[in-house]
Amino acid sequence: MAYDPRGDHGAPGGHDGGFARTRGRRPVTDYGSTLAHWMRNRQPRFKSAFKGEAERPSASYIVDMLPPLARVTNPADSVPTKHLHSSLNKIKHPVNVVRWTPEGRRLLTASSSGEFTLWNGTGFNFETIMQAHDVAIRALAYSHSDDWLISADHDGIIKYWQPNFNNVQVIQGHTDPIRDLAFSPNDSKFVTASDDSSLKIFDFAGGLAESTLQGHGWDAKSCDWHPTKGLIVSGSKDHLVKLWDPRTQRCLTTLHGHKNTITKTSFERVMGWCLATSARDQTARIFDIRMMRDICLLRGHEKDISTLCWHPIHSNLLSTGGNEGSLFHYILDEPNTPAGQAISTAVYESPDPLTAPAQSIYPTHKLPFAHDFAIWSLDWHPLGHILASGSNDRITRFWSRGRPGETDIFQDRYHIGEAAAEAQGTWDRRGGRRQRQEEEEQELEDEMEGLVDQKMPLRQPALAFPGLPGLSLPANGIPPPPPQIPGVSTVPTSITAPPLPFPIPGGAGAPPLPLPSGLDPSNPADFAKIAEIMQQAGLPPPPPPGMLPPGLIPPPNFAVPPGFPPPPVFATGGVEMQADGSNGGRRRAPLPSQEESLRMEQKKGHYTRVR
């Protein structure tokens, strides 16, 4: 797709002849012109499908780029080899899940702090952030109708969300962490996998567990529901992959291909005949559910495989993320056998497909340094032109195919490492540090601007005791009337209450209140002497004359008893000060004003350049 580079590679005019400092320029993937160009020139598939200019390896053919949907039989053109952008929050946390919204306009990420973050799908800038859960979010799933989102966290809590992120339901699904969840084909049910070694099938409308799938001997780490069939797959820490019938809760078969913990299981969405699984034995396997056996063995990773993801358009393109941060892409009908290795035969081409060994597939493209730490989640854009990855290094990265004529992308730091890229001049360490600082500042500005839009209105002033909601203070010594109870008539004001059988201390006709020993009401003690006595006793000193203790603000029209000094004059408005900050008051609101924070930062010399 068409996008504007940021100068990741050396460019003329940069500092020290290296990185070109281009403040405020963002990579943009505008797929509108590309799709319009394809739709204008496309033909039926039996007529070669496209009559426009053929794409060639030259920069002049950038305008002739085609979306993946225009070349469904050529997955090699959709392999994401170029790094587009790295997005990170101001307060960084490991990114556990990444999911594109159904329309593809935004990317939703879920972090270990329980926060949802939305990133723009075209410019990759920050849009908004919200606290969705109290603990780490472990799983996200959009419904097939695109009307609902469900999330699950480390405490076993499941939440329902509307597309505008309005939380409408909270249920306790498991008592242990939920590791994965998936919707049924008609969205009426969903399945969850938990560390309690069980899977549960929930009725979506009722929010109740209908059945429990028992059979794993250890933590259930992954699950998926077939896109068109009543078939559920689960992977566990007991090295087993199980297929279930959700109607009868019966285990149909158990697949024993892996030798370590299963990390991810996923059905292929285009044809629906294949199942991909990854494990901590450094391999991934492709199973044919028609034969209930593995047909491909994906090799190449030197560390454990933590996640995988199918391409939404090409049924034979699979991407895997490693525990050390590597990102590999496999084309299942291209073995790519390295030199010195024996070429294996495809299962379908063998004389006996039931007993033939699985075919070894090696990666078509490698990104050994895609992230610094484990990649926890991968997700493709619905159009299939951008791959998003979330990692334990607290960064969300976007990947896409290279533009026609670009050859230096294979020599960047994500392919050959920072040291080798710096030696070849394709990456400047100091320039990269400056670029990262600029990106962080720009993300901070975007986050501040986004939070200004979320600013809530100020609360109205209320006559309430600080810290005790609903408890009103007496005005002029007269207690407020009790709240009216619905259905009970009020007492007429003409009727007076009967006198109490005992006198009220301090009232008329009653003896005065007793004073502590040593205090003479006619000769009050000196303030300095009282402060000295309290300091010797280890107590905080009393407020000076004319002042009240911190946090104690009298209500309006409060009458001071005789003999006491008048209280200091405060700004009107009760507990809540004036919103404009007049009369010495300060701003009080549920969310802090980002405008004031921005002005304070500008006084320090930050964010002074006009964007």
Coordinates of C-alpha atoms in Angstrom, one line a residue:
M1 CA 0.0 0.0 0.0
A2 CA 1.0 3.6 -0.4
Y3 CA 2.7 5.1 2.7
D4 CA 5.1 7.9 3.6
P5 CA 8.4 6.7 5.2
R6 CA 9.9 8.4 8.2
G7 CA 13.5 8.1 7.3
D8 CA 14.3 4.9 9.1
H9 CA 17.2 4.4 6.8
G10 CA 20.0 6.8 6.1
A11 CA 18.9 9.8 4.0
P12 CA 20.8 12.8 2.6
G13 CA 20.6 15.9 4.7
G14 CA 20.3 14.1 8.0
H15 CA 22.4 14.7 11.1
D16 CA 26.0 13.4 10.5
G17 CA 24.9 12.2 7.1
G18 CA 22.6 9.6 8.7
F19 CA 19.1 9.8 10.1
A20 CA 17.0 12.5 8.5
R21 CA 15.2 14.4 11.3
T22 CA 11.7 14.9 10.0
R23 CA 9.6 16.1 12.9
G24 CA 5.9 15.3 12.7
R25 CA 6.0 13.0 9.6
R26 CA 4.1 9.8 10.1
P27 CA 3.9 6.7 7.9
V28 CA 0.5 6.5 6.3
T29 CA -1.1 3.5 4.7
D30 CA -3.9 4.8 2.6
Y31 CA -5.5 1.8 0.9
G32 CA -8.3 3.8 -0.6
S33 CA -6.6 4.6 -3.9
T34 CA -5.2 1.1 -4.2
L35 CA -8.6 -0.5 -3.8
A36 CA -10.2 2.0 -6.1
H37 CA -7.5 1.3 -8.8
W38 CA -8.2 -2.5 -8.5
M39 CA -12.0 -2.2 -8.5
R40 CA -11.8 0.0 -11.6
N41 CA -9.6 -2.4 -13.6
R42 CA -10.7 -5.8 -12.3
Q43 CA -12.4 -8.5 -14.3
P44 CA -14.0 -11.9 -13.6
R45 CA -11.4 -14.4 -12.5
F46 CA -11.8 -16.6 -15.6
K47 CA -10.7 -13.6 -17.6
S48 CA -7.3 -13.3 -15.8
A49 CA -9.0 -11.1 -13.1
F50 CA -7.1 -7.9 -13.8
K51 CA -6.6 -5.8 -16.9
G52 CA -4.5 -2.9 -15.4
E53 CA -0.8 -2.3 -15.5
A54 CA 1.3 -5.2 -14.1
E55 CA 3.4 -4.4 -11.1
R56 CA 7.1 -4.3 -11.6
P57 CA 10.1 -3.7 -9.2
S58 CA 10.4 0.0 -9.8
A59 CA 9.3 3.0 -7.8
S60 CA 7.2 4.3 -10.7
Y61 CA 4.9 1.3 -10.2
I62 CA 3.9 2.3 -6.7
V63 CA 0.6 3.6 -8.0
D64 CA -0.1 0.1 -9.5
M65 CA 0.1 -1.8 -6.2
L66 CA -2.7 -4.2 -5.7
P67 CA -4.4 -5.3 -2.5
P68 CA -4.1 -9.0 -1.4
L69 CA -7.7 -9.7 -2.5
A70 CA -6.6 -9.0 -6.1
R71 CA -4.0 -11.8 -6.0
V72 CA -5.4 -14.6 -3.9
T73 CA -3.2 -17.1 -5.7
N74 CA 0.0 -15.3 -5.0
P75 CA 0.7 -15.1 -1.3
A76 CA 4.3 -14.2 -1.7
D77 CA 3.3 -10.6 -2.6
S78 CA 1.6 -10.3 0.7
V79 CA 4.5 -11.3 3.0
P80 CA 5.1 -8.4 5.4
T81 CA 8.8 -7.6 5.1
K82 CA 8.8 -3.9 6.0
H83 CA 8.5 -2.3 9.4
L84 CA 6.0 0.6 9.3
H85 CA 5.7 2.0 12.8
S86 CA 6.3 1.2 16.4
S87 CA 3.6 2.5 18.8
L88 CA 4.1 2.7 22.6
N89 CA 2.2 4.3 25.5
K90 CA 3.5 6.9 27.8
I91 CA 3.3 4.4 30.7
K92 CA 4.5 1.2 29.1
H93 CA 3.2 -2.2 29.9
P94 CA 3.6 -5.6 28.1
V95 CA 1.1 -5.9 25.3
N96 CA -0.8 -9.2 25.7
V97 CA -3.3 -9.1 22.9
V98 CA -3.7 -7.1 19.6
R99 CA -7.0 -7.1 17.6
W100 CA -8.0 -5.1 14.6
T101 CA -11.5 -3.6 14.9
P102 CA -13.9 -5.3 12.4
E103 CA -13.9 -2.4 10.0
G104 CA -10.1 -2.1 10.1
R105 CA -10.0 1.5 11.1
R106 CA -8.2 1.0 14.4
L107 CA -6.1 -1.5 16.3
L108 CA -7.1 -2.5 19.8
T109 CA -4.4 -3.6 22.2
A110 CA -4.8 -5.0 25.7
S111 CA -2.0 -4.7 28.2
S112 CA -0.9 -6.4 31.4
S113 CA -2.2 -3.3 33.3
G114 CA -5.8 -4.0 32.3
E115 CA -5.9 -1.1 29.8
F116 CA -7.4 -0.9 26.3
T117 CA -5.5 1.3 23.9
L118 CA -6.8 2.3 20.5
W119 CA -4.3 3.1 17.7
N120 CA -5.2 4.6 14.4
G121 CA -5.0 2.0 11.6
T122 CA -3.9 4.5 8.9
G123 CA -1.4 6.8 10.7
F124 CA -0.7 4.5 13.7
N125 CA -1.1 7.4 16.2
F126 CA -2.6 7.1 19.6
E127 CA -6.4 7.7 19.8
T128 CA -7.6 6.8 23.3
I129 CA -6.9 4.7 26.4
M130 CA -9.2 3.3 29.0
Q131 CA -9.0 1.1 32.1
A132 CA -11.0 -1.9 31.1
H133 CA -10.0 -4.5 33.8
D134 CA -8.3 -4.3 37.2
V135 CA -5.7 -7.0 36.3
A136 CA -3.9 -8.2 33.1
I137 CA -6.1 -8.8 30.1
R138 CA -5.4 -12.2 28.6
A139 CA -7.9 -12.6 25.7
L140 CA -10.1 -10.6 23.3
A141 CA -12.6 -11.7 20.6
Y142 CA -14.9 -9.8 18.3
S143 CA -18.2 -11.5 17.3
H144 CA -18.7 -12.5 13.7
S145 CA -21.5 -9.9 13.4
D146 CA -19.0 -7.2 14.5
D147 CA -21.5 -6.0 17.2
W148 CA -19.8 -7.3 20.3
L149 CA -16.4 -7.6 21.9
I150 CA -15.6 -9.9 24.9
S151 CA -12.5 -9.7 27.0
A152 CA -11.2 -12.0 29.8
D153 CA -8.6 -11.2 32.4
H154 CA -6.2 -13.0 34.8
D155 CA -8.9 -13.2 37.6
G156 CA -11.3 -15.2 35.4
I157 CA -13.6 -12.2 34.8
I158 CA -15.4 -11.9 31.4
K159 CA -16.7 -8.5 30.2
Y160 CA -19.1 -7.7 27.3
W161 CA -18.4 -4.5 25.3
Q162 CA -20.2 -2.7 22.6
P163 CA -18.2 -1.3 19.6
N164 CA -18.1 2.1 21.4
F165 CA -16.5 0.3 24.4
N166 CA -19.6 0.6 26.6
N167 CA -19.3 -2.2 29.2
V168 CA -22.7 -3.8 29.5
Q169 CA -22.0 -7.1 31.3
V170 CA -19.5 -8.6 33.8
I171 CA -19.5 -12.3 34.6
Q172 CA -17.2 -14.5 36.7
G173 CA -16.3 -17.2 34.2
H174 CA -13.5 -19.0 36.0
T175 CA -11.7 -18.7 39.3
D176 CA -8.3 -19.1 37.5
P177 CA -6.9 -17.0 34.7
I178 CA -8.6 -17.3 31.3
R179 CA -6.1 -17.8 28.6
D180 CA -8.2 -17.7 25.4
L181 CA -11.8 -17.4 24.2
A182 CA -13.6 -17.7 20.9
F183 CA -17.1 -17.1 19.5
S184 CA -19.3 -19.8 17.9
P185 CA -20.2 -19.3 14.1
N186 CA -23.6 -17.8 14.9
D187 CA -22.3 -15.7 17.9
S188 CA -24.9 -17.3 20.3
K189 CA -22.2 -19.0 22.4
F190 CA -18.5 -18.6 23.2
V191 CA -15.9 -20.9 24.7
T192 CA -13.2 -20.1 27.2
A193 CA -9.9 -21.9 28.1
S194 CA -8.6 -21.5 31.7
D195 CA -5.7 -22.5 33.9
D196 CA -8.1 -24.7 35.8
S197 CA -7.6 -27.3 33.0
S198 CA -11.2 -26.9 31.8
L199 CA -13.1 -25.3 28.9
K200 CA -16.5 -23.7 29.4
I201 CA -19.2 -23.0 26.8
F202 CA -21.3 -19.9 27.7
D203 CA -24.6 -18.7 26.4
F204 CA -23.8 -15.2 25.2
A205 CA -27.3 -13.7 25.7
G206 CA -27.7 -15.2 29.2
G207 CA -24.1 -14.9 30.4
L208 CA -24.3 -18.4 32.0
A209 CA -22.1 -21.4 31.6
E210 CA -24.0 -24.2 29.8
S211 CA -21.4 -26.9 29.8
T212 CA -17.8 -27.7 30.9
L213 CA -15.3 -29.7 28.7
Q214 CA -13.1 -31.8 31.0
G215 CA -10.3 -33.9 29.8
H216 CA -7.0 -32.0 29.9
G217 CA -4.6 -32.9 32.6
W218 CA -3.1 -29.5 33.0
D219 CA -3.7 -25.8 32.2
A220 CA -5.7 -25.1 29.1
K221 CA -3.7 -22.5 27.2
S222 CA -5.6 -22.0 24.0
C223 CA -8.9 -22.7 22.3
D224 CA -10.7 -21.9 19.0
W225 CA -14.1 -22.5 17.5
H226 CA -14.4 -23.6 13.9
P227 CA -15.7 -20.7 11.7
T228 CA -18.5 -22.8 10.1
K229 CA -18.7 -26.1 12.1
G230 CA -19.7 -27.3 15.5
L231 CA -16.1 -28.1 16.4
I232 CA -13.8 -26.8 19.2
V233 CA -10.1 -27.2 19.5
S234 CA -8.0 -26.8 22.7
G235 CA -4.4 -26.9 23.5
S236 CA -3.0 -27.5 27.0
K237 CA 0.1 -27.6 29.1
D238 CA -0.1 -31.4 29.0
H239 CA 1.2 -31.3 25.4
L240 CA -2.1 -32.4 23.9
V241 CA -4.4 -30.9 21.3
K242 CA -8.1 -32.0 21.7
L243 CA -11.0 -31.6 19.3
W244 CA -14.5 -31.4 21.0
D245 CA -18.1 -31.7 20.0
P246 CA -19.8 -28.7 21.7
R247 CA -23.3 -30.4 21.6
T248 CA -22.4 -33.5 23.5
Q249 CA -19.2 -32.2 25.4
R250 CA -17.4 -35.3 24.0
C251 CA -13.7 -35.3 23.0
L252 CA -13.6 -36.4 19.4
T253 CA -9.9 -37.0 19.1
T254 CA -6.6 -36.2 20.7
L255 CA -3.6 -35.1 18.7
H256 CA -0.1 -36.1 20.1
G257 CA 2.2 -34.2 17.7
H258 CA 3.9 -31.8 20.1
K259 CA 6.4 -32.5 22.9
N260 CA 5.8 -29.5 25.1
T261 CA 3.2 -26.9 26.2
I262 CA 0.8 -25.9 23.5
T263 CA 0.8 -22.1 23.1
K264 CA -1.7 -21.4 20.3
T265 CA -4.4 -23.3 18.3
S266 CA -6.2 -21.7 15.4
F267 CA -8.5 -22.9 12.6
E268 CA -7.8 -21.6 9.1
R269 CA -10.6 -19.2 8.1
V270 CA -10.7 -19.3 4.3
M271 CA -11.1 -23.0 3.4
G272 CA -11.7 -24.3 6.9
W273 CA -9.9 -27.6 6.5
C274 CA -6.6 -26.9 8.4
L275 CA -5.7 -26.4 12.0
A276 CA -2.5 -24.7 13.1
T277 CA -0.9 -25.4 16.5
S278 CA 2.3 -24.0 18.1
A279 CA 4.2 -25.2 21.1
R280 CA 7.3 -24.6 23.2
D281 CA 9.1 -27.4 21.3
Q282 CA 10.3 -24.8 18.7
T283 CA 7.8 -26.2 16.1
A284 CA 4.4 -25.5 14.7
R285 CA 2.2 -28.1 13.0
I286 CA -0.6 -28.0 10.5
F287 CA -3.3 -30.6 10.9
D288 CA -5.9 -31.7 8.3
I289 CA -9.2 -32.2 10.2
R290 CA -10.4 -34.5 7.4
M291 CA -7.7 -36.9 8.1
M292 CA -7.2 -36.0 11.8
R293 CA -3.4 -36.0 11.4
D294 CA -0.5 -33.5 10.8
I295 CA 0.4 -32.7 7.3
C296 CA 3.1 -30.0 7.7
L297 CA 5.8 -29.5 10.3
L298 CA 7.0 -25.8 10.5
R299 CA 10.7 -25.6 11.4
G300 CA 13.2 -22.8 11.6
H301 CA 12.6 -21.3 15.1
E302 CA 15.6 -21.6 17.5
K303 CA 13.4 -20.8 20.5
D304 CA 9.8 -21.6 21.6
I305 CA 7.0 -20.4 19.4
S306 CA 4.6 -18.2 21.4
T307 CA 1.8 -17.4 18.9
L308 CA 0.7 -17.7 15.3
C309 CA -1.8 -16.2 12.9
W310 CA -3.4 -17.2 9.6
H311 CA -3.7 -14.7 6.7
P312 CA -7.3 -13.6 6.2
I313 CA -7.1 -13.9 2.3
H314 CA -4.4 -16.5 1.6
S315 CA -5.2 -19.8 3.1
N316 CA -1.6 -21.0 2.7
L317 CA 0.2 -18.1 4.4
L318 CA 0.9 -18.4 8.1
S319 CA 2.9 -16.1 10.5
T320 CA 4.5 -17.2 13.8
G321 CA 6.0 -15.2 16.6
G322 CA 8.9 -16.5 18.7
N323 CA 9.7 -16.4 22.4
E324 CA 12.9 -14.4 21.6
G325 CA 11.1 -11.8 19.4
S326 CA 11.5 -13.3 16.0
L327 CA 8.7 -13.1 13.3
F328 CA 8.6 -15.8 10.6
H329 CA 6.3 -16.2 7.6
Y330 CA 5.6 -19.6 6.0
I331 CA 4.0 -20.4 2.7
L332 CA 2.7 -24.0 3.2
D333 CA 3.1 -25.1 -0.4
E334 CA 6.7 -23.9 -0.7
P335 CA 9.0 -26.0 1.5
N336 CA 12.0 -23.7 1.1
T337 CA 14.3 -26.5 2.2
P338 CA 17.8 -25.1 3.1
A339 CA 20.9 -26.5 1.5
G340 CA 22.1 -29.7 3.1
Q341 CA 18.6 -30.7 4.3
A342 CA 16.7 -33.6 2.7
I343 CA 13.6 -32.6 0.7
S344 CA 10.5 -34.1 2.2
T345 CA 7.4 -35.1 0.1
A346 CA 4.0 -33.6 0.7
V347 CA 1.5 -35.9 2.4
Y348 CA -1.0 -35.6 -0.4
E349 CA 1.6 -36.7 -3.0
S350 CA 2.7 -39.8 -1.1
P351 CA 1.3 -43.3 -1.9
D352 CA -0.2 -43.7 1.5
P353 CA -1.2 -40.4 3.0
L354 CA -2.3 -41.9 6.3
T355 CA 1.2 -43.2 7.2
A356 CA 3.4 -40.7 5.4
P357 CA 5.5 -38.4 7.6
A358 CA 4.6 -34.7 7.8
Q359 CA 6.3 -32.4 5.3
S360 CA 8.9 -30.1 6.7
I361 CA 8.3 -26.4 5.8
Y362 CA 10.9 -23.7 6.4
P363 CA 10.2 -20.0 6.6
T364 CA 9.8 -18.0 3.4
H365 CA 10.9 -14.8 5.2
K366 CA 12.5 -14.2 8.5
L367 CA 12.5 -11.2 10.8
P368 CA 14.9 -12.4 13.6
F369 CA 14.9 -9.1 15.4
A370 CA 11.3 -8.0 15.1
H371 CA 11.0 -7.5 18.8
D372 CA 13.4 -7.5 21.8
F373 CA 11.3 -10.0 23.8
A374 CA 8.5 -12.6 23.3
I375 CA 5.8 -11.8 20.8
W376 CA 2.5 -12.5 22.6
S377 CA 0.0 -11.8 19.9
L378 CA -0.4 -11.3 16.1
D379 CA -3.3 -10.1 14.1
W380 CA -3.8 -9.3 10.4
H381 CA -5.8 -6.3 9.1
P382 CA -9.1 -7.5 7.5
L383 CA -7.8 -6.5 4.1
G384 CA -4.6 -8.5 4.7
H385 CA -2.1 -5.7 4.0
I386 CA -0.8 -5.0 7.5
L387 CA 0.2 -7.3 10.3
A388 CA 0.2 -6.0 13.9
S389 CA 2.3 -7.6 16.6
G390 CA 2.3 -7.1 20.4
S391 CA 5.2 -8.1 22.5
N392 CA 6.6 -8.3 26.0
D393 CA 8.9 -5.4 25.1
R394 CA 5.8 -3.2 25.6
I395 CA 5.8 -2.1 21.9
T396 CA 3.1 -2.6 19.3
R397 CA 4.6 -2.8 15.8
F398 CA 3.0 -2.7 12.3
W399 CA 4.4 -4.6 9.3
S400 CA 3.6 -4.5 5.6
R401 CA 5.0 -5.5 2.3
G402 CA 7.7 -3.4 0.7
R403 CA 6.9 -1.0 -2.1
P404 CA 8.1 -1.7 -5.6
G405 CA 11.8 -0.9 -6.0
E406 CA 12.6 -1.0 -2.3
T407 CA 15.6 -3.3 -1.6
D408 CA 17.3 -1.8 1.5
I409 CA 14.5 -3.0 3.8
F410 CA 16.3 -6.4 4.0
Q411 CA 19.3 -4.7 5.5
D412 CA 17.5 -2.9 8.4
R413 CA 18.0 -3.6 12.0
Y414 CA 14.9 -5.9 12.2
H415 CA 16.5 -8.3 9.6
I416 CA 20.2 -8.2 10.5
G417 CA 20.3 -6.7 14.0
E418 CA 21.3 -3.3 15.3
A419 CA 25.1 -3.8 15.3
A420 CA 25.2 -5.2 11.7
A421 CA 22.8 -2.5 10.4
E422 CA 24.9 0.2 12.0
A423 CA 28.0 -1.3 10.4
Q424 CA 26.4 -1.2 7.0
G425 CA 25.1 2.3 7.5
T426 CA 21.4 1.4 7.2
W427 CA 20.7 2.4 10.8
D428 CA 22.2 5.1 13.0
R429 CA 22.2 4.3 16.7
R430 CA 22.1 8.0 17.8
G431 CA 19.6 8.8 15.1
G432 CA 17.5 5.8 16.2
R433 CA 17.6 7.1 19.7
R434 CA 16.5 10.5 18.6
Q435 CA 13.8 9.0 16.5
R436 CA 12.5 7.0 19.5
Q437 CA 12.6 10.1 21.6
E438 CA 10.6 12.0 19.0
E439 CA 8.1 9.2 18.7
E440 CA 7.6 9.0 22.4
E441 CA 7.1 12.8 22.5
Q442 CA 4.6 12.6 19.7
E443 CA 2.7 9.8 21.2
L444 CA 2.6 11.7 24.5
E445 CA 1.2 14.8 22.7
D446 CA -1.4 12.5 21.0
E447 CA -2.3 11.0 24.3
M448 CA -2.7 14.4 25.9
E449 CA -4.9 15.6 23.1
G450 CA -7.0 12.5 23.3
L451 CA -7.5 12.8 27.0
V452 CA -8.6 16.4 26.6
D453 CA -11.5 15.1 24.5
Q454 CA -12.5 12.7 27.4
K455 CA -12.6 15.5 30.0
M456 CA -15.7 15.1 32.2
P457 CA -17.8 18.0 33.4
L458 CA -17.2 19.4 36.9
R459 CA -19.5 18.2 39.7
Q460 CA -22.0 20.6 41.0
P461 CA -21.4 22.0 44.5
A462 CA -23.0 20.0 47.2
L463 CA -23.5 20.6 51.0
A464 CA -22.0 17.3 52.1
F465 CA -19.5 16.3 54.7
P466 CA -16.1 15.6 53.1
G467 CA -15.7 11.8 52.9
L468 CA -19.3 10.9 53.9
P469 CA -21.5 11.0 50.8
G470 CA -25.1 12.0 51.5
L471 CA -24.5 13.2 55.1
S472 CA -25.3 16.9 55.3
L473 CA -24.0 19.3 57.9
P474 CA -26.4 21.4 60.1
A475 CA -26.9 25.0 59.0
N476 CA -27.1 27.6 61.8
G477 CA -27.1 24.8 64.3
I478 CA -30.4 23.3 63.0
P479 CA -30.2 19.8 61.7
P480 CA -31.6 19.1 58.2
P481 CA -34.9 17.3 57.9
P482 CA -34.7 13.5 57.3
P483 CA -35.2 12.3 53.7
Q484 CA -38.7 11.5 52.8
I485 CA -39.6 7.8 52.5
P486 CA -41.7 6.9 49.4
G487 CA -45.3 6.0 50.4
V488 CA -45.1 7.6 53.9
S489 CA -46.7 11.0 54.4
T490 CA -44.7 13.8 56.0
V491 CA -45.5 15.2 59.5
P492 CA -47.3 18.6 59.3
T493 CA -45.2 21.5 60.4
S494 CA -47.9 22.8 62.9
I495 CA -47.4 19.7 65.1
T496 CA -44.6 20.2 67.6
A497 CA -42.5 17.3 68.9
P498 CA -43.1 16.3 72.6
P499 CA -40.4 17.5 75.1
L500 CA -37.6 15.1 76.0
P501 CA -37.7 13.6 79.5
F502 CA -34.1 14.7 80.2
P503 CA -32.4 18.1 79.8
I504 CA -29.9 18.6 76.9
P505 CA -26.4 19.5 78.1
G506 CA -25.7 23.2 77.4
G507 CA -29.4 24.0 76.6
A508 CA -31.8 26.2 78.5
G509 CA -32.4 25.1 82.1
A510 CA -29.6 22.6 82.0
P511 CA -26.2 22.8 83.7
P512 CA -23.2 23.8 81.4
L513 CA -21.0 21.3 79.8
P514 CA -18.1 20.1 82.1
L515 CA -14.6 21.3 81.1
P516 CA -11.4 19.3 81.4
S517 CA -9.4 19.8 84.5
G518 CA -7.0 22.7 84.4
L519 CA -9.0 24.8 82.0
D520 CA -10.5 28.1 83.2
P521 CA -13.2 29.5 80.8
S522 CA -12.6 33.0 82.2
N523 CA -8.9 32.8 81.7
P524 CA -8.0 30.8 78.5
A525 CA -4.6 29.4 78.1
D526 CA -2.0 30.9 75.8
F527 CA -1.8 29.4 72.3
A528 CA 2.0 29.1 72.4
K529 CA 1.8 27.2 75.6
I530 CA -0.8 24.8 74.2
A531 CA 1.3 24.2 71.1
E532 CA 4.4 23.5 73.3
I533 CA 2.4 20.9 75.4
M534 CA 1.1 19.2 72.3
Q535 CA 4.6 19.1 70.7
Q536 CA 6.0 17.5 73.9
A537 CA 3.3 14.9 73.7
G538 CA 4.1 14.0 70.1
L539 CA 0.9 15.5 68.7
P540 CA 0.6 17.8 65.7
P541 CA 0.3 21.4 66.7
P542 CA -3.1 23.1 66.6
P543 CA -3.9 25.6 63.8
P544 CA -3.1 29.2 64.5
P545 CA -5.8 31.5 65.6
G546 CA -8.2 32.4 62.8
M547 CA -7.5 29.2 60.9
L548 CA -9.2 25.8 60.7
P549 CA -7.6 22.3 60.6
P550 CA -6.7 21.1 57.1
G551 CA -9.6 19.6 55.2
L552 CA -12.3 21.1 57.5
I553 CA -14.4 23.6 55.7
P554 CA -17.6 25.0 57.4
P555 CA -20.9 24.9 55.5
P556 CA -22.5 28.1 54.3
N557 CA -24.4 30.2 56.9
F558 CA -22.7 28.3 59.8
A559 CA -23.2 30.2 63.1
V560 CA -20.1 30.2 65.4
P561 CA -20.9 29.6 69.1
P562 CA -20.4 32.5 71.4
G563 CA -16.8 32.9 72.6
F564 CA -15.1 31.4 69.5
P565 CA -13.2 33.4 67.0
P566 CA -14.8 33.7 63.5
P567 CA -13.5 31.2 60.9
P568 CA -11.5 32.4 57.9
V569 CA -13.4 33.4 54.8
F570 CA -13.3 30.7 52.0
A571 CA -14.3 30.9 48.4
T572 CA -17.9 30.2 47.9
G573 CA -18.9 26.9 46.5
G574 CA -18.6 24.5 49.5
V575 CA -16.2 21.6 49.1
E576 CA -15.9 22.0 45.3
M577 CA -14.0 25.2 44.4
Q578 CA -14.9 27.4 41.5
A579 CA -14.0 25.8 38.2
D580 CA -12.4 29.0 36.8
G581 CA -9.9 29.1 39.7
S582 CA -11.2 32.5 41.0
N583 CA -11.0 33.7 44.6
G584 CA -8.0 31.5 45.2
G585 CA -9.8 28.3 44.4
R586 CA -8.3 25.5 42.3
R587 CA -9.7 23.3 39.6
R588 CA -11.3 20.0 40.8
A589 CA -12.6 17.5 38.3
P590 CA -12.8 13.7 37.9
L591 CA -10.0 13.9 35.2
P592 CA -7.1 16.3 35.4
S593 CA -7.1 19.0 32.8
Q594 CA -4.6 18.2 30.1
E595 CA -4.6 21.8 29.0
E596 CA -3.1 23.0 32.3
S597 CA -0.5 20.2 32.2
L598 CA 0.4 21.2 28.6
R599 CA 0.9 24.8 29.6
M600 CA 3.1 23.7 32.5
E601 CA 5.2 21.5 30.2
Q602 CA 5.5 24.4 27.7
K603 CA 6.8 26.6 30.5
K604 CA 9.6 24.0 30.9
G605 CA 10.4 24.3 27.2
H606 CA 8.6 21.1 26.0
Y607 CA 6.1 20.9 23.2
T608 CA 6.7 24.4 22.0
R609 CA 7.1 23.5 18.3
V610 CA 4.0 24.0 16.2
R611 CA 2.9 20.8 14.5

